[in-house]
Amino acid sequence: QKEVEQDPGPLSVPEGAIVSLNCTYSNSAFQYFMWYRQYSRKGPELLMYTYSSGNKEDGRFTAQVDKSSKYISLFIRDSQPSDSATYLCAMKANSKLTFGKGITLSVRP
Amino acid sequence: DAGVTQSPTHLIKTRGQQVTLRCSPKSGHDTVSWYQQALGQGPQFIFQYYEEEERQRGNFPDRFSGHQFPNYSSELNVNALLLGDSALYLCASSLWGTTNEKLFFGSGTQLSVL
């Protein structure tokens, strides 16, 4: 079993849809949870960062963490074509990040 | 405020050759980590440098080595290149010892091994 599992893609939604992206993990040592966005041939860009169970909101993005179930989610409201990218969940223990495989999202105009 | 910069952006090598990739961390950061991202996969941790020493290492062979300079910049060296080393190599910088340490990535070096 991989330490971090991310729902497979790709995912295609119409503009304005609510998008839900999910990851599960097995390592209880993970203390910090992140979502990165990666455009083609670019480095990952930090979108959301959280360390406690619950929800964290930033504009159209909401990160949700459930440590008891070892499950994290990213919700995107009112999705835009500019949100089309690969989304990577990442989890940190001892300064080392472990990433999910990533899911490619396409938002259709 | 300059972000993380990497050079070169693209590189083509042949099997058996050696390669050196370079990274300058974000201003104010003192820690550099290197990641390998194969096509269609998430980045995999190679190693981390702080105070010019390797602090952590992922599951990569000794062909992968690194260095950090007094100005916090870093190099990744790969010897005896294999076809499977073809990937996007990412550098990430952070500030050592901060509770909510955040890693910021450069745009990467795309390495192709023929």
Coordinates of N, CA and C in Angstrom, one line a residue:
Chain A
Q1 N 0.8 -1.2 0.0 CA 0.0 0.0 0.0 C 0.9 1.2 0.0
K2 N 0.6 2.2 -0.9 CA 1.3 3.4 -1.0 C 1.0 4.3 0.2
E3 N 1.9 5.1 0.6 CA 1.7 6.0 1.8 C 0.6 7.0 1.5
V4 N 0.5 7.5 0.2 CA -0.5 8.5 -0.2 C -1.2 8.0 -1.4
E5 N -2.5 7.9 -1.4 CA -3.3 7.5 -2.6 C -4.2 8.6 -3.0
Q6 N -4.2 8.9 -4.3 CA -5.0 10.0 -4.8 C -6.0 9.5 -5.8
D7 N -7.2 9.9 -5.8 CA -8.2 9.5 -6.7 C -7.7 9.6 -8.1
P8 N -7.8 8.6 -9.0 CA -7.3 8.7 -10.3 C -8.1 9.6 -11.2
G9 N -7.5 10.1 -12.2 CA -8.2 11.0 -13.2 C -8.2 10.4 -14.6
P10 N -8.3 11.2 -15.6 CA -8.5 12.7 -15.5 C -10.0 13.0 -15.1
L11 N -10.2 14.3 -14.8 CA -11.5 14.8 -14.4 C -11.9 16.0 -15.3
S12 N -13.0 15.9 -15.9 CA -13.5 17.0 -16.8 C -14.8 17.5 -16.3
V13 N -15.0 18.8 -16.1 CA -16.2 19.4 -15.5 C -16.5 20.6 -16.3
P14 N -17.8 21.1 -16.3 CA -18.2 22.3 -17.0 C -17.8 23.5 -16.1
E15 N -17.6 24.6 -16.7 CA -17.3 25.9 -16.0 C -18.5 26.1 -15.0
G16 N -18.1 26.5 -13.7 CA -19.1 26.8 -12.7 C -19.3 25.6 -11.8
A17 N -18.9 24.4 -12.1 CA -19.1 23.2 -11.3 C -18.3 23.3 -10.0
I18 N -18.8 22.5 -9.0 CA -18.0 22.3 -7.8 C -17.1 21.0 -8.0
V19 N -15.9 21.2 -7.7 CA -14.9 20.1 -7.9 C -14.5 19.5 -6.6
S20 N -14.4 18.2 -6.4 CA -14.0 17.6 -5.2 C -12.8 16.7 -5.6
L21 N -11.7 16.9 -4.9 CA -10.5 16.1 -5.1 C -10.1 15.5 -3.8
N22 N -9.7 14.2 -3.8 CA -9.5 13.5 -2.6 C -8.2 12.7 -2.5
C23 N -7.7 12.5 -1.3 CA -6.5 11.7 -1.1 C -6.7 11.0 0.3
T24 N -6.2 9.8 0.3 CA -6.1 9.1 1.6 C -4.6 8.8 1.9
Y25 N -4.3 8.5 3.1 CA -2.9 8.2 3.5 C -2.9 7.2 4.6
S26 N -1.7 6.6 4.8 CA -1.6 5.5 5.7 C -0.6 5.8 6.9
N27 N 0.2 6.8 6.7 CA 1.3 7.1 7.6 C 0.8 8.1 8.7
S28 N 0.7 7.6 9.9 CA 0.2 8.5 11.0 C 1.2 9.6 11.4
A29 N 2.4 9.5 10.9 CA 3.4 10.5 11.2 C 3.2 11.8 10.4
F30 N 2.4 11.8 9.4 CA 2.1 13.0 8.6 C 1.4 14.0 9.5
Q31 N 2.0 15.2 9.5 CA 1.4 16.3 10.4 C 0.9 17.4 9.6
Y32 N 1.3 17.6 8.4 CA 0.9 18.8 7.6 C 0.4 18.3 6.3
F33 N -0.6 19.0 5.8 CA -1.2 18.6 4.6 C -1.4 19.7 3.6
M34 N -1.0 19.5 2.4 CA -1.0 20.5 1.3 C -1.6 20.1 0.1
W35 N -2.1 21.1 -0.7 CA -2.5 20.9 -2.1 C -1.6 21.8 -2.9
Y36 N -1.1 21.2 -4.0 CA -0.3 21.9 -5.0 C -1.0 21.9 -6.3
R37 N -0.9 22.9 -7.1 CA -1.4 23.0 -8.4 C -0.2 23.0 -9.4
Q38 N -0.2 22.3 -10.4 CA 0.9 22.2 -11.3 C 0.4 22.3 -12.8
Y39 N 0.9 23.4 -13.4 CA 0.6 23.5 -14.8 C 1.6 22.8 -15.6
S40 N 1.3 22.5 -16.9 CA 2.2 21.7 -17.7 C 3.6 22.2 -17.8
R41 N 4.5 21.4 -17.5 CA 6.0 21.7 -17.6 C 6.4 22.8 -16.6
K42 N 5.6 23.0 -15.5 CA 6.0 23.9 -14.5 C 6.2 23.2 -13.2
G43 N 6.7 23.9 -12.2 CA 6.8 23.3 -10.9 C 5.5 23.5 -10.1
P44 N 5.3 22.6 -9.1 CA 4.1 22.7 -8.3 C 4.0 24.1 -7.5
E45 N 2.8 24.6 -7.5 CA 2.5 25.9 -6.8 C 1.7 25.6 -5.6
L46 N 2.1 26.0 -4.4 CA 1.3 25.8 -3.2 C 0.0 26.5 -3.2
L47 N -1.1 25.7 -3.0 CA -2.4 26.3 -3.0 C -3.0 26.4 -1.6
M48 N -2.9 25.3 -0.9 CA -3.5 25.3 0.5 C -2.5 24.5 1.4
Y49 N -2.5 24.9 2.7 CA -1.6 24.3 3.7 C -2.4 24.3 5.0
T50 N -2.5 23.1 5.6 CA -3.2 23.0 6.8 C -2.6 21.9 7.7
Y51 N -2.8 22.0 9.0 CA -2.2 21.0 9.9 C -3.1 20.4 10.9
S52 N -4.4 20.8 10.8 CA -5.3 20.3 11.8 C -6.6 19.8 11.1
S53 N -7.3 18.9 11.7 CA -8.5 18.4 11.2 C -9.5 19.5 11.1
G54 N -10.3 19.5 10.1 CA -11.3 20.6 9.9 C -11.2 21.2 8.5
N55 N -11.8 22.3 8.3 CA -11.8 23.0 7.0 C -11.0 24.3 7.1
K56 N -10.4 24.6 5.9 CA -9.7 25.8 5.8 C -10.1 26.4 4.4
E57 N -10.6 27.6 4.4 CA -11.1 28.2 3.2 C -10.2 29.3 2.7
D58 N -10.0 29.4 1.4 CA -9.3 30.5 0.8 C -9.9 30.8 -0.6
G59 N -10.7 31.8 -0.6 CA -11.4 32.2 -1.8 C -12.3 31.1 -2.3
R60 N -12.1 30.6 -3.5 CA -13.0 29.5 -4.0 C -12.5 28.1 -3.6
F61 N -11.4 28.1 -2.9 CA -10.8 26.8 -2.5 C -11.1 26.5 -1.0
T62 N -11.4 25.2 -0.7 CA -11.6 24.8 0.7 C -10.8 23.5 0.8
A63 N -9.9 23.4 1.8 CA -9.2 22.2 2.1 C -9.8 21.6 3.4
Q64 N -10.0 20.3 3.3 CA -10.7 19.6 4.4 C -9.7 18.4 4.8
V65 N -9.5 18.3 6.1 CA -8.7 17.2 6.7 C -9.4 16.5 7.7
D66 N -9.4 15.1 7.6 CA -10.0 14.3 8.6 C -8.9 13.3 9.1
K67 N -8.2 13.6 10.2 CA -7.1 12.8 10.6 C -7.5 11.5 11.1
S68 N -8.7 11.4 11.7 CA -9.2 10.1 12.2 C -9.4 9.1 11.1
S69 N -9.8 9.6 9.9 CA -10.1 8.7 8.8 C -8.9 8.7 7.8
K70 N -7.9 9.6 8.1 CA -6.7 9.7 7.2 C -7.1 10.0 5.8
Y71 N -7.8 11.1 5.7 CA -8.5 11.5 4.4 C -8.4 13.0 4.3
I72 N -8.0 13.5 3.1 CA -8.0 14.9 2.9 C -8.7 15.2 1.5
S73 N -9.3 16.4 1.4 CA -10.0 16.8 0.2 C -9.8 18.2 -0.1
L74 N -9.9 18.6 -1.4 CA -9.9 19.9 -1.8 C -11.1 20.2 -2.6
F75 N -11.9 21.2 -2.3 CA -13.1 21.6 -3.0 C -12.8 22.9 -3.7
I76 N -13.2 23.0 -5.0 CA -13.1 24.2 -5.8 C -14.5 24.6 -6.2
R77 N -14.9 25.8 -5.7 CA -16.3 26.3 -6.1 C -16.2 27.1 -7.3
D78 N -17.3 27.2 -8.1 CA -17.3 28.0 -9.3 C -16.1 27.8 -10.1
S79 N -15.8 26.6 -10.5 CA -14.6 26.3 -11.2 C -14.5 27.1 -12.6
Q80 N -13.3 27.5 -12.9 CA -13.0 28.3 -14.1 C -12.0 27.6 -15.0
P81 N -12.1 27.9 -16.3 CA -11.1 27.3 -17.2 C -9.7 27.4 -16.8
S82 N -9.4 28.5 -16.1 CA -8.0 28.7 -15.6 C -7.6 27.8 -14.5
D83 N -8.6 27.1 -13.9 CA -8.3 26.1 -12.9 C -7.8 24.8 -13.5
S84 N -7.9 24.7 -14.8 CA -7.4 23.4 -15.5 C -5.9 23.3 -15.3
A85 N -5.6 22.2 -14.6 CA -4.2 21.9 -14.2 C -4.2 20.5 -13.6
T86 N -3.0 20.1 -13.1 CA -2.9 18.9 -12.3 C -2.8 19.3 -10.9
Y87 N -3.6 18.6 -10.0 CA -3.6 18.9 -8.6 C -3.0 17.7 -7.8
L88 N -2.0 18.1 -7.0 CA -1.3 17.1 -6.2 C -1.5 17.3 -4.7
C89 N -1.9 16.3 -4.0 CA -1.9 16.3 -2.6 C -0.5 16.0 -2.1
A90 N -0.2 16.6 -1.0 CA 1.1 16.3 -0.4 C 1.0 16.3 1.1
M91 N 1.8 15.5 1.8 CA 1.8 15.4 3.2 C 3.2 15.4 3.7
K92 N 3.4 16.0 4.9 CA 4.7 16.3 5.3 C 5.0 15.7 6.7
A93 N 6.1 15.0 6.8 CA 6.6 14.5 8.1 C 8.1 14.8 8.1
N94 N 8.7 15.4 9.1 CA 10.1 15.6 9.2 C 10.7 16.4 8.0
S95 N 10.0 17.4 7.6 CA 10.4 18.2 6.4 C 10.4 17.6 5.1
K96 N 10.0 16.3 5.0 CA 9.9 15.6 3.8 C 8.5 15.5 3.3
L97 N 8.3 15.9 2.0 CA 7.0 15.8 1.4 C 6.8 14.5 0.7
T98 N 5.6 13.9 0.9 CA 5.2 12.7 0.1 C 4.0 13.1 -0.7
F99 N 4.1 12.9 -2.0 CA 3.0 13.4 -2.9 C 2.1 12.2 -3.3
G100 N 0.9 12.6 -3.6 CA 0.0 11.7 -4.4 C 0.4 11.7 -5.8
K101 N -0.2 10.9 -6.6 CA 0.1 10.8 -8.0 C -0.3 12.0 -8.8
G102 N -1.3 12.7 -8.3 CA -1.8 13.8 -9.1 C -3.1 13.5 -9.9
I103 N -3.9 14.5 -10.0 CA -5.1 14.3 -10.9 C -5.2 15.5 -11.8
T104 N -5.4 15.2 -13.1 CA -5.5 16.3 -14.1 C -7.0 16.7 -14.2
L105 N -7.2 18.0 -14.0 CA -8.6 18.6 -14.0 C -8.7 19.5 -15.3
S106 N -9.8 19.3 -16.0 CA -10.1 20.1 -17.2 C -11.4 20.8 -16.9
V107 N -11.5 22.1 -17.0 CA -12.7 22.8 -16.8 C -13.1 23.4 -18.2
R108 N -14.3 22.9 -18.7 CA -14.7 23.2 -20.0 C -15.5 24.5 -20.0
P109 N -15.2 25.5 -20.9 CA -16.0 26.7 -20.9 C -17.5 26.5 -21.3
Chain B
D1 N 10.8 40.0 -5.1 CA 11.3 38.8 -4.3 C 11.4 37.7 -5.2
A2 N 12.7 37.3 -5.5 CA 12.9 36.2 -6.4 C 12.5 34.9 -5.8
G3 N 11.8 34.1 -6.6 CA 11.4 32.8 -6.2 C 12.6 31.8 -6.3
V4 N 12.2 30.5 -6.4 CA 13.2 29.5 -6.6 C 13.6 29.4 -8.0
T5 N 14.9 29.5 -8.3 CA 15.3 29.4 -9.7 C 16.2 28.2 -10.0
Q6 N 15.9 27.6 -11.1 CA 16.7 26.4 -11.5 C 17.3 26.5 -12.9
S7 N 18.4 25.9 -13.1 CA 19.0 25.9 -14.4 C 19.8 24.6 -14.6
P8 N 19.8 24.1 -15.9 CA 19.1 24.7 -17.0 C 17.7 24.3 -17.0
T9 N 16.9 24.8 -17.9 CA 15.4 24.4 -18.0 C 15.3 23.0 -18.7
H10 N 16.1 22.8 -19.7 CA 16.1 21.5 -20.4 C 17.5 21.0 -20.6
L11 N 17.6 19.7 -20.6 CA 18.9 19.0 -20.8 C 18.7 17.7 -21.5
I12 N 19.6 17.4 -22.5 CA 19.6 16.1 -23.1 C 20.9 15.5 -22.9
K13 N 20.9 14.2 -22.4 CA 22.2 13.5 -22.2 C 22.0 12.1 -22.7
T14 N 23.1 11.4 -22.8 CA 23.1 10.0 -23.3 C 23.4 9.1 -22.1
R15 N 23.0 7.8 -22.2 CA 23.3 6.9 -21.1 C 24.7 6.9 -20.7
G16 N 25.0 6.8 -19.4 CA 26.4 6.7 -19.0 C 27.0 8.0 -18.6
Q17 N 26.4 9.1 -19.2 CA 27.0 10.4 -18.9 C 26.6 10.9 -17.5
Q18 N 27.2 12.0 -17.1 CA 27.0 12.6 -15.8 C 26.3 14.0 -16.1
V19 N 25.5 14.4 -15.1 CA 24.8 15.7 -15.2 C 24.8 16.5 -13.9
T20 N 24.8 17.8 -14.0 CA 24.7 18.7 -12.8 C 23.6 19.7 -13.0
L21 N 22.7 19.7 -12.1 CA 21.6 20.6 -12.1 C 21.8 21.6 -10.9
R22 N 21.3 22.9 -11.2 CA 21.5 23.9 -10.2 C 20.3 24.5 -9.7
C23 N 20.3 25.1 -8.5 CA 19.1 25.6 -7.8 C 19.5 26.8 -6.9
S24 N 18.8 27.9 -7.0 CA 19.0 29.0 -6.1 C 17.7 29.1 -5.3
P25 N 17.7 29.1 -4.0 CA 16.5 29.1 -3.2 C 15.8 30.5 -3.2
K26 N 14.6 30.5 -2.7 CA 13.9 31.7 -2.6 C 14.6 32.6 -1.5
S27 N 14.6 33.9 -1.7 CA 15.2 34.8 -0.8 C 14.7 34.6 0.6
G28 N 15.7 34.4 1.6 CA 15.3 34.2 3.0 C 15.3 32.8 3.4
H29 N 15.3 31.9 2.4 CA 15.3 30.4 2.7 C 16.7 29.9 2.8
D30 N 16.9 28.8 3.6 CA 18.2 28.3 3.9 C 18.3 26.8 3.6
T31 N 17.2 26.2 3.2 CA 17.1 24.7 3.1 C 16.6 24.4 1.6
V32 N 17.3 23.4 1.0 CA 17.0 23.0 -0.3 C 16.7 21.5 -0.4
S33 N 15.6 21.2 -1.0 CA 15.3 19.8 -1.2 C 15.1 19.5 -2.7
W34 N 15.5 18.3 -3.1 CA 15.4 17.9 -4.5 C 14.4 16.8 -4.7
Y35 N 13.6 16.9 -5.8 CA 12.6 15.9 -6.1 C 12.7 15.5 -7.5
Q36 N 12.3 14.2 -7.8 CA 12.3 13.7 -9.2 C 10.8 13.5 -9.5
Q37 N 10.4 14.0 -10.6 CA 9.0 13.8 -11.1 C 9.0 13.1 -12.4
A38 N 8.7 11.8 -12.5 CA 8.5 11.1 -13.7 C 7.2 11.5 -14.3
L39 N 7.1 11.3 -15.6 CA 5.8 11.7 -16.4 C 4.6 10.9 -15.8
G40 N 3.6 11.7 -15.4 CA 2.4 11.2 -14.9 C 2.4 10.7 -13.5
Q41 N 3.5 11.1 -12.8 CA 3.6 10.7 -11.4 C 3.8 12.0 -10.5
G42 N 3.6 11.8 -9.2 CA 3.9 12.9 -8.3 C 5.4 12.9 -8.0
P43 N 5.9 14.1 -7.6 CA 7.3 14.2 -7.3 C 7.8 13.2 -6.2
Q44 N 9.0 12.7 -6.3 CA 9.6 11.8 -5.3 C 10.8 12.4 -4.7
F45 N 10.8 12.4 -3.4 CA 11.9 13.0 -2.6 C 13.3 12.4 -2.8
I46 N 14.3 13.2 -3.2 CA 15.6 12.6 -3.4 C 16.5 12.9 -2.1
F47 N 16.7 14.2 -1.8 CA 17.4 14.5 -0.6 C 17.2 16.0 -0.2
Q48 N 17.6 16.3 1.0 CA 17.5 17.7 1.5 C 18.8 18.1 2.1
Y49 N 19.1 19.4 1.8 CA 20.4 20.0 2.3 C 20.1 21.2 3.2
Y50 N 20.8 21.3 4.3 CA 20.8 22.4 5.2 C 22.2 22.6 5.8
E51 N 22.6 23.8 5.9 CA 24.0 24.0 6.5 C 25.0 23.2 5.7
E52 N 24.9 23.1 4.4 CA 25.8 22.4 3.6 C 26.0 20.9 3.8
E53 N 25.0 20.4 4.5 CA 25.0 18.9 4.8 C 23.7 18.3 4.3
E54 N 23.8 17.0 3.9 CA 22.6 16.3 3.5 C 22.0 15.8 4.8
R55 N 20.7 16.2 5.0 CA 20.0 16.0 6.2 C 19.1 14.8 6.2
Q56 N 18.5 14.6 5.0 CA 17.6 13.5 4.8 C 17.8 13.0 3.4
R57 N 17.5 11.7 3.2 CA 17.6 11.1 1.9 C 16.5 10.2 1.6
G58 N 15.9 10.2 0.4 CA 14.9 9.3 0.0 C 15.5 8.0 -0.6
N59 N 14.7 7.2 -1.2 CA 15.1 6.0 -1.7 C 15.7 6.1 -3.1
F60 N 16.9 6.7 -3.2 CA 17.6 6.9 -4.5 C 19.0 6.4 -4.3
P61 N 19.6 5.8 -5.4 CA 20.9 5.2 -5.3 C 22.0 6.3 -5.1
D62 N 23.2 5.8 -4.8 CA 24.3 6.7 -4.6 C 24.8 7.5 -5.9
R63 N 24.2 7.1 -7.0 CA 24.5 7.8 -8.2 C 24.0 9.3 -8.1
F64 N 23.1 9.4 -7.3 CA 22.5 10.8 -7.0 C 23.2 11.4 -5.8
S65 N 23.8 12.5 -6.1 CA 24.5 13.2 -5.0 C 24.3 14.7 -5.1
G66 N 24.6 15.4 -4.0 CA 24.3 16.8 -4.0 C 25.3 17.6 -3.3
H67 N 25.1 18.9 -3.3 CA 26.0 19.8 -2.6 C 25.2 21.1 -2.3
Q68 N 25.5 21.7 -1.2 CA 24.9 23.0 -0.9 C 26.1 24.0 -0.6
F69 N 26.0 25.2 -1.1 CA 27.0 26.2 -1.0 C 26.7 27.1 0.1
P70 N 27.7 27.9 0.6 CA 27.5 28.8 1.7 C 26.4 29.8 1.4
N71 N 26.1 30.1 0.2 CA 25.0 31.1 -0.2 C 23.7 30.4 -0.3
Y72 N 23.6 29.1 0.2 CA 22.4 28.3 0.2 C 22.0 27.7 -1.1
S73 N 22.6 28.1 -2.2 CA 22.3 27.4 -3.5 C 22.8 26.0 -3.5
S74 N 22.3 25.2 -4.4 CA 22.5 23.8 -4.3 C 22.7 23.2 -5.7
E75 N 23.4 22.1 -5.8 CA 23.6 21.3 -7.0 C 23.1 19.9 -6.8
L76 N 22.5 19.3 -7.8 CA 22.2 17.9 -7.9 C 23.1 17.3 -9.0
N77 N 23.8 16.2 -8.6 CA 24.6 15.5 -9.6 C 24.1 14.1 -9.8
V78 N 24.0 13.7 -11.0 CA 23.6 12.3 -11.3 C 24.7 11.7 -12.2
N79 N 25.3 10.6 -11.7 CA 26.3 9.9 -12.5 C 25.7 8.7 -13.2
A80 N 26.5 8.2 -14.2 CA 26.1 7.0 -14.9 C 24.6 7.0 -15.3
L81 N 24.2 8.0 -16.0 CA 22.8 8.1 -16.3 C 22.2 6.9 -17.0
L82 N 20.9 6.6 -16.5 CA 20.1 5.6 -17.1 C 18.9 6.2 -17.8
L83 N 18.3 5.4 -18.7 CA 17.1 5.9 -19.4 C 16.1 6.3 -18.4
G84 N 16.0 5.5 -17.3 CA 14.9 5.7 -16.3 C 15.1 7.0 -15.5
D85 N 16.3 7.7 -15.7 CA 16.5 8.9 -15.0 C 15.8 10.1 -15.7
S86 N 15.3 9.9 -16.9 CA 14.5 10.9 -17.6 C 13.3 11.3 -16.8
A87 N 13.3 12.6 -16.4 CA 12.3 13.1 -15.5 C 12.4 14.6 -15.4
L88 N 11.4 15.2 -14.7 CA 11.5 16.6 -14.3 C 12.1 16.7 -12.9
Y89 N 13.2 17.4 -12.8 CA 13.9 17.5 -11.5 C 13.5 18.8 -10.9
L90 N 12.9 18.7 -9.7 CA 12.4 19.9 -9.0 C 13.2 20.2 -7.8
C91 N 13.5 21.5 -7.6 CA 14.1 22.0 -6.4 C 13.1 22.7 -5.6
A92 N 13.1 22.5 -4.3 CA 12.2 23.2 -3.4 C 13.0 23.9 -2.3
S93 N 12.6 25.1 -1.9 CA 13.3 25.7 -0.8 C 12.4 26.0 0.4
S94 N 13.0 26.1 1.6 CA 12.2 26.4 2.8 C 13.1 27.0 3.8
L95 N 12.5 27.3 5.0 CA 13.3 27.8 6.1 C 13.3 26.8 7.2
W96 N 14.5 26.4 7.5 CA 14.7 25.3 8.4 C 14.2 25.6 9.8
G97 N 13.5 24.6 10.4 CA 13.1 24.7 11.8 C 11.8 25.4 12.1
T98 N 11.2 25.9 11.1 CA 9.9 26.6 11.3 C 8.8 25.6 11.5
T99 N 7.9 25.9 12.4 CA 6.9 24.9 12.7 C 6.0 24.6 11.5
N100 N 5.6 25.7 10.8 CA 4.7 25.5 9.7 C 5.5 25.7 8.4
E101 N 6.7 24.9 8.3 CA 7.6 25.0 7.2 C 6.9 24.8 5.9
K102 N 7.0 25.7 5.0 CA 6.3 25.5 3.6 C 7.4 25.4 2.6
L103 N 7.2 24.5 1.7 CA 8.1 24.3 0.6 C 7.6 25.0 -0.7
F104 N 8.5 25.8 -1.3 CA 8.2 26.4 -2.6 C 9.1 25.9 -3.7
F105 N 8.5 25.6 -4.8 CA 9.2 24.9 -5.9 C 9.6 25.8 -7.0
G106 N 10.7 25.4 -7.6 CA 11.1 26.0 -8.9 C 10.4 25.4 -10.0
S107 N 10.6 25.9 -11.3 CA 10.0 25.3 -12.4 C 10.6 24.0 -12.9
G108 N 11.7 23.7 -12.4 CA 12.3 22.4 -12.7 C 13.3 22.4 -13.9
T109 N 14.0 21.3 -14.0 CA 14.9 21.0 -15.1 C 14.4 19.7 -15.7
Q110 N 14.0 19.8 -17.0 CA 13.6 18.6 -17.7 C 14.8 17.9 -18.3
L111 N 15.1 16.7 -17.8 CA 16.2 15.9 -18.2 C 15.7 14.7 -19.1
S112 N 16.3 14.7 -20.3 CA 16.0 13.5 -21.2 C 17.3 12.8 -21.4
V113 N 17.2 11.4 -21.1 CA 18.4 10.6 -21.3 C 18.1 9.7 -22.5
L114 N 19.0 9.7 -23.5 CA 18.8 9.0 -24.7 C 19.7 7.8 -24.8

